[in-house]
Amino acid sequence: MNRRELLAAATAVLAGTTTPDPLARLLDGLGAPDVPRQVGRSEVEAVRQAATVCTTMDLRYGGEVAAHVSGGALRWAVSLLDASMRADTRVELCEAVGALADRTAWTYFDSGRTRCAHRLSALALRTADKGADPDLRAHVLLNMAAQVGDALPGEAVHLVEVALSDRRVCGLERANLHASLAGHLARTGARGDALRHITLAEKLAQRDSDRPAWAHFLTTEHMDSIITLALMSAGEDGEAIRRFEDLIPRMGADRLRGKAGRMIDLAALYAKTDRLDEARDLVGRAEAVLSDVRSTRATDRLTALRRRITA
C-alpha cells in the first residue's frame, strides 16, 4: 500500500464506506519481526507485559480468546532466547518466558487442547528452571498438576509435593499449593490429609506475604476459590456451599471465567443436596455469564450439569 492508497483507505473509513478487499489483505507483505542481535531489559519487560496482558484476557474472556494472542507472543519470546545477552538478562528472560508459557499452557487447556497444553507446560518448566524464581517454578508445577488431576490425582499429588519441597517458595504461593494439594488428595480418598492441608492453606493465606510480580491474580478471591474447591472435593458440602455463596458476588467482571466456573460448582452442589430449583436458576445465570466468555472447559461442564439436572 503506497501513500495514495493509504490516504484513500483513510478517506473511505472516515466517509463511512468500505473496501471490497478482505481485511487480511492489509497484512500482505508483513512478516514476523526480526529477532534483535542483542537482548536487553526492554525485551525482557516486553515479555513480562505480554504475560500480564494475556493473563488479564484469559481471566476475563476465557482461554479460547487469549490463546491466539498468547501463542503468538510466546513464539516471539522463545525466539529471543537464541540472541546474545548478558548472563543476568538471560536469567530474567527465562523467568519471563516461563511465566508467559505457563499462562499460554493454561489458555490452551481451557480451550480443550490438552496435548498442546502439556507441551507448553513442559516448555514453561524448562525455562522457569533456568531462571531464579522458585515461586514461578512452583506455580508451573501446580498448573501441570491441575491439568492431570481429574484423571490422575496421585500423579498430581506428587507434582504439588515436589513444588512444596522447595522451602524458598513464598507464603502466598505455598497457600495456593496446599489448597491445590488438598483437592488432589481428596480425589485419592485421603480426606483427612486433604482437610489438614486446607487448614494450612487458610493459615498461610491470612498472613501478610509478598506476592511475586507475575502473580497479580493471586488475590483473596482466588485463594477463597481454591480453598472452597478443595472443601468441595473433600465432601464438605455445607461449608463449600456457604463459601461459594459468599465468594461469587465478590468476583467481578475482570474474572468472568472463574466466576462462571464457581457458579457451575455451586449449582452442582445445590443439585447434589436436592436444591434443584436453586440449581436450575444458577445454571441459567452461569449460562448468561458464559455468553461473554469463551471457555471450552466451563461450557462443557455446564452442558453436562444441565443434562444431569434435567434427567
GROMACS .gro file of C-alpha atoms in nm:
model
  311
    1MET     CA    1   0.000   0.000   0.000
    2ASN     CA    2   0.157   0.333  -0.112
    3ARG     CA    3   0.081   0.675   0.034
    4ARG     CA    4  -0.205   0.745  -0.208
    5GLU     CA    5  -0.364   0.411  -0.130
    6LEU     CA    6  -0.325   0.477   0.242
    7LEU     CA    7  -0.493   0.816   0.212
    8ALA     CA    8  -0.771   0.663   0.001
    9ALA     CA    9  -0.827   0.394   0.264
   10ALA     CA   10  -0.842   0.654   0.541
   11THR     CA   11  -1.085   0.866   0.340
   12ALA     CA   12  -1.310   0.566   0.281
   13VAL     CA   13  -1.317   0.482   0.651
   14LEU     CA   14  -1.390   0.842   0.752
   15ALA     CA   15  -1.665   0.864   0.493
   16GLY     CA   16  -1.827   0.552   0.629
   17THR     CA   17  -1.768   0.344   0.317
   18THR     CA   18  -1.590   0.011   0.300
   19THR     CA   19  -1.346  -0.155   0.067
   20PRO     CA   20  -1.442  -0.485  -0.101
   21ASP     CA   21  -1.094  -0.626  -0.031
   22PRO     CA   22  -1.065  -0.866   0.266
   23LEU     CA   23  -0.914  -0.708   0.576
   24ALA     CA   24  -0.639  -0.970   0.568
   25ARG     CA   25  -0.505  -0.805   0.252
   26LEU     CA   26  -0.386  -0.518   0.470
   27LEU     CA   27  -0.135  -0.760   0.621
   28ASP     CA   28   0.021  -0.853   0.286
   29GLY     CA   29   0.397  -0.823   0.295
   30LEU     CA   30   0.422  -0.814   0.673
   31GLY     CA   31   0.650  -1.080   0.813
   32ALA     CA   32   0.747  -1.177   1.164
   33PRO     CA   33   0.961  -0.915   1.339
   34ASP     CA   34   1.334  -0.979   1.330
   35VAL     CA   35   1.493  -1.109   1.647
   36PRO     CA   36   1.737  -0.850   1.783
   37ARG     CA   37   2.102  -0.945   1.790
   38GLN     CA   38   2.130  -0.827   2.148
   39VAL     CA   39   1.852  -0.872   2.403
   40GLY     CA   40   1.829  -0.633   2.695
   41ARG     CA   41   1.589  -0.507   2.958
   42SER     CA   42   1.343  -0.374   2.701
   43GLU     CA   43   1.275  -0.717   2.555
   44VAL     CA   44   1.253  -0.879   2.898
   45GLU     CA   45   1.000  -0.620   3.011
   46ALA     CA   46   0.802  -0.666   2.690
   47VAL     CA   47   0.770  -1.041   2.758
   48ARG     CA   48   0.662  -0.970   3.114
   49GLN     CA   49   0.399  -0.726   2.994
   50ALA     CA   50   0.279  -0.981   2.738
   51ALA     CA   51   0.227  -1.234   3.018
   52THR     CA   52   0.031  -0.977   3.219
   53VAL     CA   53  -0.192  -0.884   2.926
   54CYS     CA   54  -0.259  -1.247   2.832
   55THR     CA   55  -0.342  -1.333   3.192
   56THR     CA   56  -0.590  -1.047   3.208
   57MET     CA   57  -0.751  -1.160   2.883
   58ASP     CA   58  -0.770  -1.521   2.997
   59LEU     CA   59  -0.937  -1.436   3.327
   60ARG     CA   60  -1.187  -1.204   3.162
   61TYR     CA   61  -1.262  -1.358   2.822
   62GLY     CA   62  -1.150  -1.721   2.855
   63GLY     CA   63  -0.878  -1.934   2.705
   64GLU     CA   64  -1.023  -1.958   2.356
   65VAL     CA   65  -0.973  -1.584   2.311
   66ALA     CA   66  -0.646  -1.545   2.499
   67ALA     CA   67  -0.473  -1.845   2.339
   68HIS     CA   68  -0.447  -1.674   2.000
   69VAL     CA   69  -0.276  -1.369   2.146
   70SER     CA   70  -0.067  -1.558   2.397
   71GLY     CA   71   0.056  -1.816   2.147
   72GLY     CA   72   0.186  -1.551   1.908
   73ALA     CA   73   0.358  -1.361   2.187
   74LEU     CA   74   0.518  -1.682   2.314
   75ARG     CA   75   0.666  -1.770   1.973
   76TRP     CA   76   0.836  -1.431   1.964
   77ALA     CA   77   0.950  -1.457   2.327
   78VAL     CA   78   1.106  -1.801   2.274
   79SER     CA   79   1.293  -1.673   1.966
   80LEU     CA   80   1.465  -1.417   2.188
   81LEU     CA   81   1.642  -1.695   2.375
   82ASP     CA   82   1.868  -1.751   2.072
   83ALA     CA   83   2.001  -1.395   2.083
   84SER     CA   84   2.307  -1.268   2.266
   85MET     CA   85   2.257  -1.116   2.611
   86ARG     CA   86   2.423  -1.073   2.947
   87ALA     CA   87   2.406  -1.369   3.185
   88ASP     CA   88   2.175  -1.187   3.430
   89THR     CA   89   1.949  -1.079   3.144
   90ARG     CA   90   1.918  -1.441   3.029
   91VAL     CA   91   1.806  -1.546   3.377
   92GLU     CA   92   1.540  -1.275   3.378
   93LEU     CA   93   1.431  -1.358   3.023
   94CYS     CA   94   1.393  -1.728   3.111
   95GLU     CA   95   1.169  -1.631   3.402
   96ALA     CA   96   0.960  -1.404   3.181
   97VAL     CA   97   0.928  -1.668   2.908
   98GLY     CA   98   0.841  -1.927   3.171
   99ALA     CA   99   0.559  -1.711   3.307
  100LEU     CA  100   0.423  -1.645   2.957
  101ALA     CA  101   0.449  -2.014   2.862
  102ASP     CA  102   0.268  -2.114   3.181
  103ARG     CA  103  -0.022  -1.878   3.106
  104THR     CA  104  -0.030  -1.987   2.743
  105ALA     CA  105  -0.047  -2.350   2.852
  106TRP     CA  106  -0.345  -2.268   3.069
  107THR     CA  107  -0.526  -2.089   2.787
  108TYR     CA  108  -0.482  -2.395   2.566
  109PHE     CA  109  -0.602  -2.620   2.848
  110ASP     CA  110  -0.908  -2.401   2.896
  111SER     CA  111  -0.968  -2.428   2.521
  112GLY     CA  112  -0.977  -2.807   2.540
  113ARG     CA  113  -0.643  -2.852   2.361
  114THR     CA  114  -0.484  -3.062   2.632
  115ARG     CA  115  -0.195  -3.211   2.432
  116CYS     CA  116  -0.075  -2.867   2.330
  117ALA     CA  117  -0.121  -2.750   2.688
  118HIS     CA  118   0.102  -3.031   2.817
  119ARG     CA  119   0.379  -2.942   2.572
  120LEU     CA  120   0.357  -2.576   2.664
  121SER     CA  121   0.374  -2.661   3.034
  122ALA     CA  122   0.691  -2.862   2.967
  123LEU     CA  123   0.835  -2.554   2.797
  124ALA     CA  124   0.729  -2.340   3.091
  125LEU     CA  125   0.901  -2.571   3.338
  126ARG     CA  126   1.223  -2.590   3.134
  127THR     CA  127   1.253  -2.214   3.104
  128ALA     CA  128   1.148  -2.149   3.462
  129ASP     CA  129   1.419  -2.393   3.576
  130LYS     CA  130   1.678  -2.174   3.404
  131GLY     CA  131   1.557  -1.869   3.595
  132ALA     CA  132   1.593  -1.784   3.960
  133ASP     CA  133   1.230  -1.763   4.072
  134PRO     CA  134   1.124  -2.058   4.290
  135ASP     CA  135   0.768  -1.922   4.311
  136LEU     CA  136   0.729  -1.938   3.934
  137ARG     CA  137   0.867  -2.292   3.914
  138ALA     CA  138   0.627  -2.399   4.189
  139HIS     CA  139   0.333  -2.240   4.010
  140VAL     CA  140   0.418  -2.416   3.684
  141LEU     CA  141   0.418  -2.749   3.869
  142LEU     CA  142   0.086  -2.659   4.032
  143ASN     CA  143  -0.072  -2.591   3.693
  144MET     CA  144   0.073  -2.909   3.546
  145ALA     CA  145  -0.089  -3.099   3.834
  146ALA     CA  146  -0.421  -2.927   3.767
  147GLN     CA  147  -0.412  -3.044   3.405
  148VAL     CA  148  -0.385  -3.412   3.506
  149GLY     CA  149  -0.557  -3.407   3.845
  150ASP     CA  150  -0.902  -3.525   3.742
  151ALA     CA  151  -0.773  -3.838   3.569
  152LEU     CA  152  -0.452  -3.898   3.767
  153PRO     CA  153  -0.488  -3.746   4.115
  154GLY     CA  154  -0.198  -3.947   4.257
  155GLU     CA  155   0.041  -3.806   3.999
  156ALA     CA  156  -0.098  -3.459   4.065
  157VAL     CA  157  -0.026  -3.503   4.436
  158HIS     CA  158   0.336  -3.589   4.354
  159LEU     CA  159   0.385  -3.280   4.137
  160VAL     CA  160   0.249  -3.045   4.404
  161GLU     CA  161   0.454  -3.213   4.675
  162VAL     CA  162   0.767  -3.154   4.466
  163ALA     CA  163   0.676  -2.786   4.445
  164LEU     CA  164   0.614  -2.766   4.821
  165SER     CA  165   0.950  -2.929   4.896
  166ASP     CA  166   1.125  -2.606   4.789
  167ARG     CA  167   1.138  -2.406   5.111
  168ARG     CA  168   1.216  -2.085   4.918
  169VAL     CA  169   0.857  -2.062   4.787
  170CYS     CA  170   0.678  -1.760   4.934
  171GLY     CA  171   0.388  -1.789   5.180
  172LEU     CA  172   0.113  -1.691   4.938
  173GLU     CA  173   0.219  -1.942   4.673
  174ARG     CA  174   0.260  -2.205   4.946
  175ALA     CA  175  -0.101  -2.139   5.047
  176ASN     CA  176  -0.201  -2.190   4.684
  177LEU     CA  177  -0.005  -2.515   4.674
  178HIS     CA  178  -0.154  -2.651   4.997
  179ALA     CA  179  -0.508  -2.575   4.879
  180SER     CA  180  -0.447  -2.740   4.542
  181LEU     CA  181  -0.281  -3.039   4.707
  182ALA     CA  182  -0.586  -3.079   4.931
  183GLY     CA  183  -0.812  -3.109   4.629
  184HIS     CA  184  -0.593  -3.376   4.469
  185LEU     CA  185  -0.561  -3.569   4.797
  186ALA     CA  186  -0.938  -3.567   4.840
  187ARG     CA  187  -0.976  -3.725   4.496
  188THR     CA  188  -0.740  -4.006   4.600
  189GLY     CA  189  -0.961  -4.075   4.904
  190ALA     CA  190  -0.720  -3.922   5.158
  191ARG     CA  191  -0.984  -3.697   5.312
  192GLY     CA  192  -0.807  -3.645   5.645
  193ASP     CA  193  -0.485  -3.532   5.475
  194ALA     CA  194  -0.689  -3.306   5.249
  195LEU     CA  195  -0.853  -3.130   5.543
  196ARG     CA  196  -0.513  -3.083   5.708
  197HIS     CA  197  -0.375  -2.910   5.400
  198ILE     CA  198  -0.685  -2.690   5.377
  199THR     CA  199  -0.612  -2.570   5.731
  200LEU     CA  200  -0.250  -2.497   5.637
  201ALA     CA  201  -0.363  -2.309   5.326
  202GLU     CA  202  -0.603  -2.091   5.524
  203LYS     CA  203  -0.339  -2.002   5.783
  204LEU     CA  204  -0.085  -1.907   5.518
  205ALA     CA  205  -0.339  -1.711   5.311
  206GLN     CA  206  -0.426  -1.495   5.612
  207ARG     CA  207  -0.068  -1.380   5.664
  208ASP     CA  208   0.086  -1.077   5.501
  209SER     CA  209   0.308  -1.213   5.229
  210ASP     CA  210   0.493  -1.073   4.932
  211ARG     CA  211   0.324  -1.150   4.602
  212PRO     CA  212   0.552  -1.225   4.302
  213ALA     CA  213   0.528  -0.957   4.034
  214TRP     CA  214   0.384  -1.203   3.778
  215ALA     CA  215   0.124  -1.335   4.026
  216HIS     CA  216  -0.114  -1.038   4.042
  217PHE     CA  217  -0.401  -1.286   4.002
  218LEU     CA  218  -0.330  -1.443   4.343
  219THR     CA  219  -0.599  -1.234   4.511
  220THR     CA  220  -0.810  -1.303   4.818
  221GLU     CA  221  -1.089  -1.419   4.588
  222HIS     CA  222  -0.853  -1.658   4.411
  223MET     CA  223  -0.743  -1.815   4.738
  224ASP     CA  224  -1.102  -1.840   4.863
  225SER     CA  225  -1.192  -2.011   4.536
  226ILE     CA  226  -0.913  -2.271   4.553
  227ILE     CA  227  -0.976  -2.348   4.920
  228THR     CA  228  -1.351  -2.384   4.865
  229LEU     CA  229  -1.293  -2.615   4.569
  230ALA     CA  230  -1.078  -2.830   4.798
  231LEU     CA  231  -1.357  -2.840   5.057
  232MET     CA  232  -1.599  -2.945   4.784
  233SER     CA  233  -1.365  -3.227   4.677
  234ALA     CA  234  -1.335  -3.338   5.040
  235GLY     CA  235  -1.712  -3.373   5.068
  236GLU     CA  236  -1.765  -3.073   5.294
  237ASP     CA  237  -2.078  -2.978   5.101
  238GLY     CA  238  -2.242  -2.745   5.351
  239GLU     CA  239  -1.929  -2.541   5.415
  240ALA     CA  240  -1.845  -2.530   5.045
  241ILE     CA  241  -2.196  -2.403   4.963
  242ARG     CA  242  -2.170  -2.132   5.228
  243ARG     CA  243  -1.832  -2.017   5.098
  244PHE     CA  244  -1.932  -2.023   4.732
  245GLU     CA  245  -2.242  -1.816   4.813
  246ASP     CA  246  -2.017  -1.559   4.981
  247LEU     CA  247  -1.748  -1.568   4.711
  248ILE     CA  248  -1.943  -1.544   4.386
  249PRO     CA  249  -2.087  -1.192   4.445
  250ARG     CA  250  -1.732  -1.069   4.516
  251MET     CA  251  -1.598  -1.188   4.181
  252GLY     CA  252  -1.610  -0.901   3.932
  253ALA     CA  253  -1.612  -0.862   3.556
  254ASP     CA  254  -1.234  -0.896   3.545
  255ARG     CA  255  -1.267  -1.267   3.641
  256LEU     CA  256  -1.574  -1.377   3.450
  257ARG     CA  257  -1.426  -1.714   3.354
  258GLY     CA  258  -1.362  -1.803   3.716
  259LYS     CA  259  -1.698  -1.664   3.825
  260ALA     CA  260  -1.879  -1.884   3.575
  261GLY     CA  261  -1.681  -2.183   3.698
  262ARG     CA  262  -1.770  -2.123   4.062
  263MET     CA  263  -2.137  -2.076   3.968
  264ILE     CA  264  -2.129  -2.416   3.799
  265ASP     CA  265  -1.963  -2.569   4.107
  266LEU     CA  266  -2.227  -2.421   4.337
  267ALA     CA  267  -2.509  -2.534   4.109
  268ALA     CA  268  -2.364  -2.886   4.119
  269LEU     CA  269  -2.366  -2.876   4.499
  270TYR     CA  270  -2.724  -2.750   4.500
  271ALA     CA  271  -2.822  -3.041   4.277
  272LYS     CA  272  -2.631  -3.288   4.495
  273THR     CA  273  -2.814  -3.166   4.807
  274ASP     CA  274  -3.159  -3.177   4.640
  275ARG     CA  275  -3.191  -2.800   4.598
  276LEU     CA  276  -3.291  -2.845   4.235
  277ASP     CA  277  -3.477  -2.516   4.184
  278GLU     CA  278  -3.172  -2.323   4.302
  279ALA     CA  279  -2.950  -2.539   4.083
  280ARG     CA  280  -3.160  -2.469   3.773
  281ASP     CA  281  -3.164  -2.096   3.846
  282LEU     CA  282  -2.788  -2.085   3.888
  283VAL     CA  283  -2.731  -2.285   3.570
  284GLY     CA  284  -2.926  -2.019   3.383
  285ARG     CA  285  -2.721  -1.742   3.540
  286ALA     CA  286  -2.395  -1.921   3.461
  287GLU     CA  287  -2.508  -1.962   3.101
  288ALA     CA  288  -2.564  -1.586   3.080
  289VAL     CA  289  -2.212  -1.521   3.211
  290LEU     CA  290  -2.061  -1.768   2.965
  291SER     CA  291  -2.228  -1.589   2.675
  292ASP     CA  292  -1.948  -1.334   2.719
  293VAL     CA  293  -1.669  -1.587   2.784
  294ARG     CA  294  -1.501  -1.840   2.555
  295SER     CA  295  -1.404  -2.135   2.773
  296THR     CA  296  -1.444  -2.489   2.640
  297ARG     CA  297  -1.392  -2.643   2.982
  298ALA     CA  298  -1.657  -2.429   3.153
  299THR     CA  299  -1.904  -2.469   2.868
  300ASP     CA  300  -1.865  -2.848   2.865
  301ARG     CA  301  -1.910  -2.866   3.242
  302LEU     CA  302  -2.223  -2.652   3.225
  303THR     CA  303  -2.371  -2.867   2.948
  304ALA     CA  304  -2.307  -3.186   3.146
  305LEU     CA  305  -2.459  -3.038   3.461
  306ARG     CA  306  -2.769  -2.919   3.278
  307ARG     CA  307  -2.823  -3.271   3.143
  308ARG     CA  308  -2.790  -3.423   3.490
  309ILE     CA  309  -3.039  -3.178   3.638
  310THR     CA  310  -3.283  -3.235   3.353
  311ALA     CA  311  -3.253  -3.613   3.387
   0.00000   0.00000   0.00000
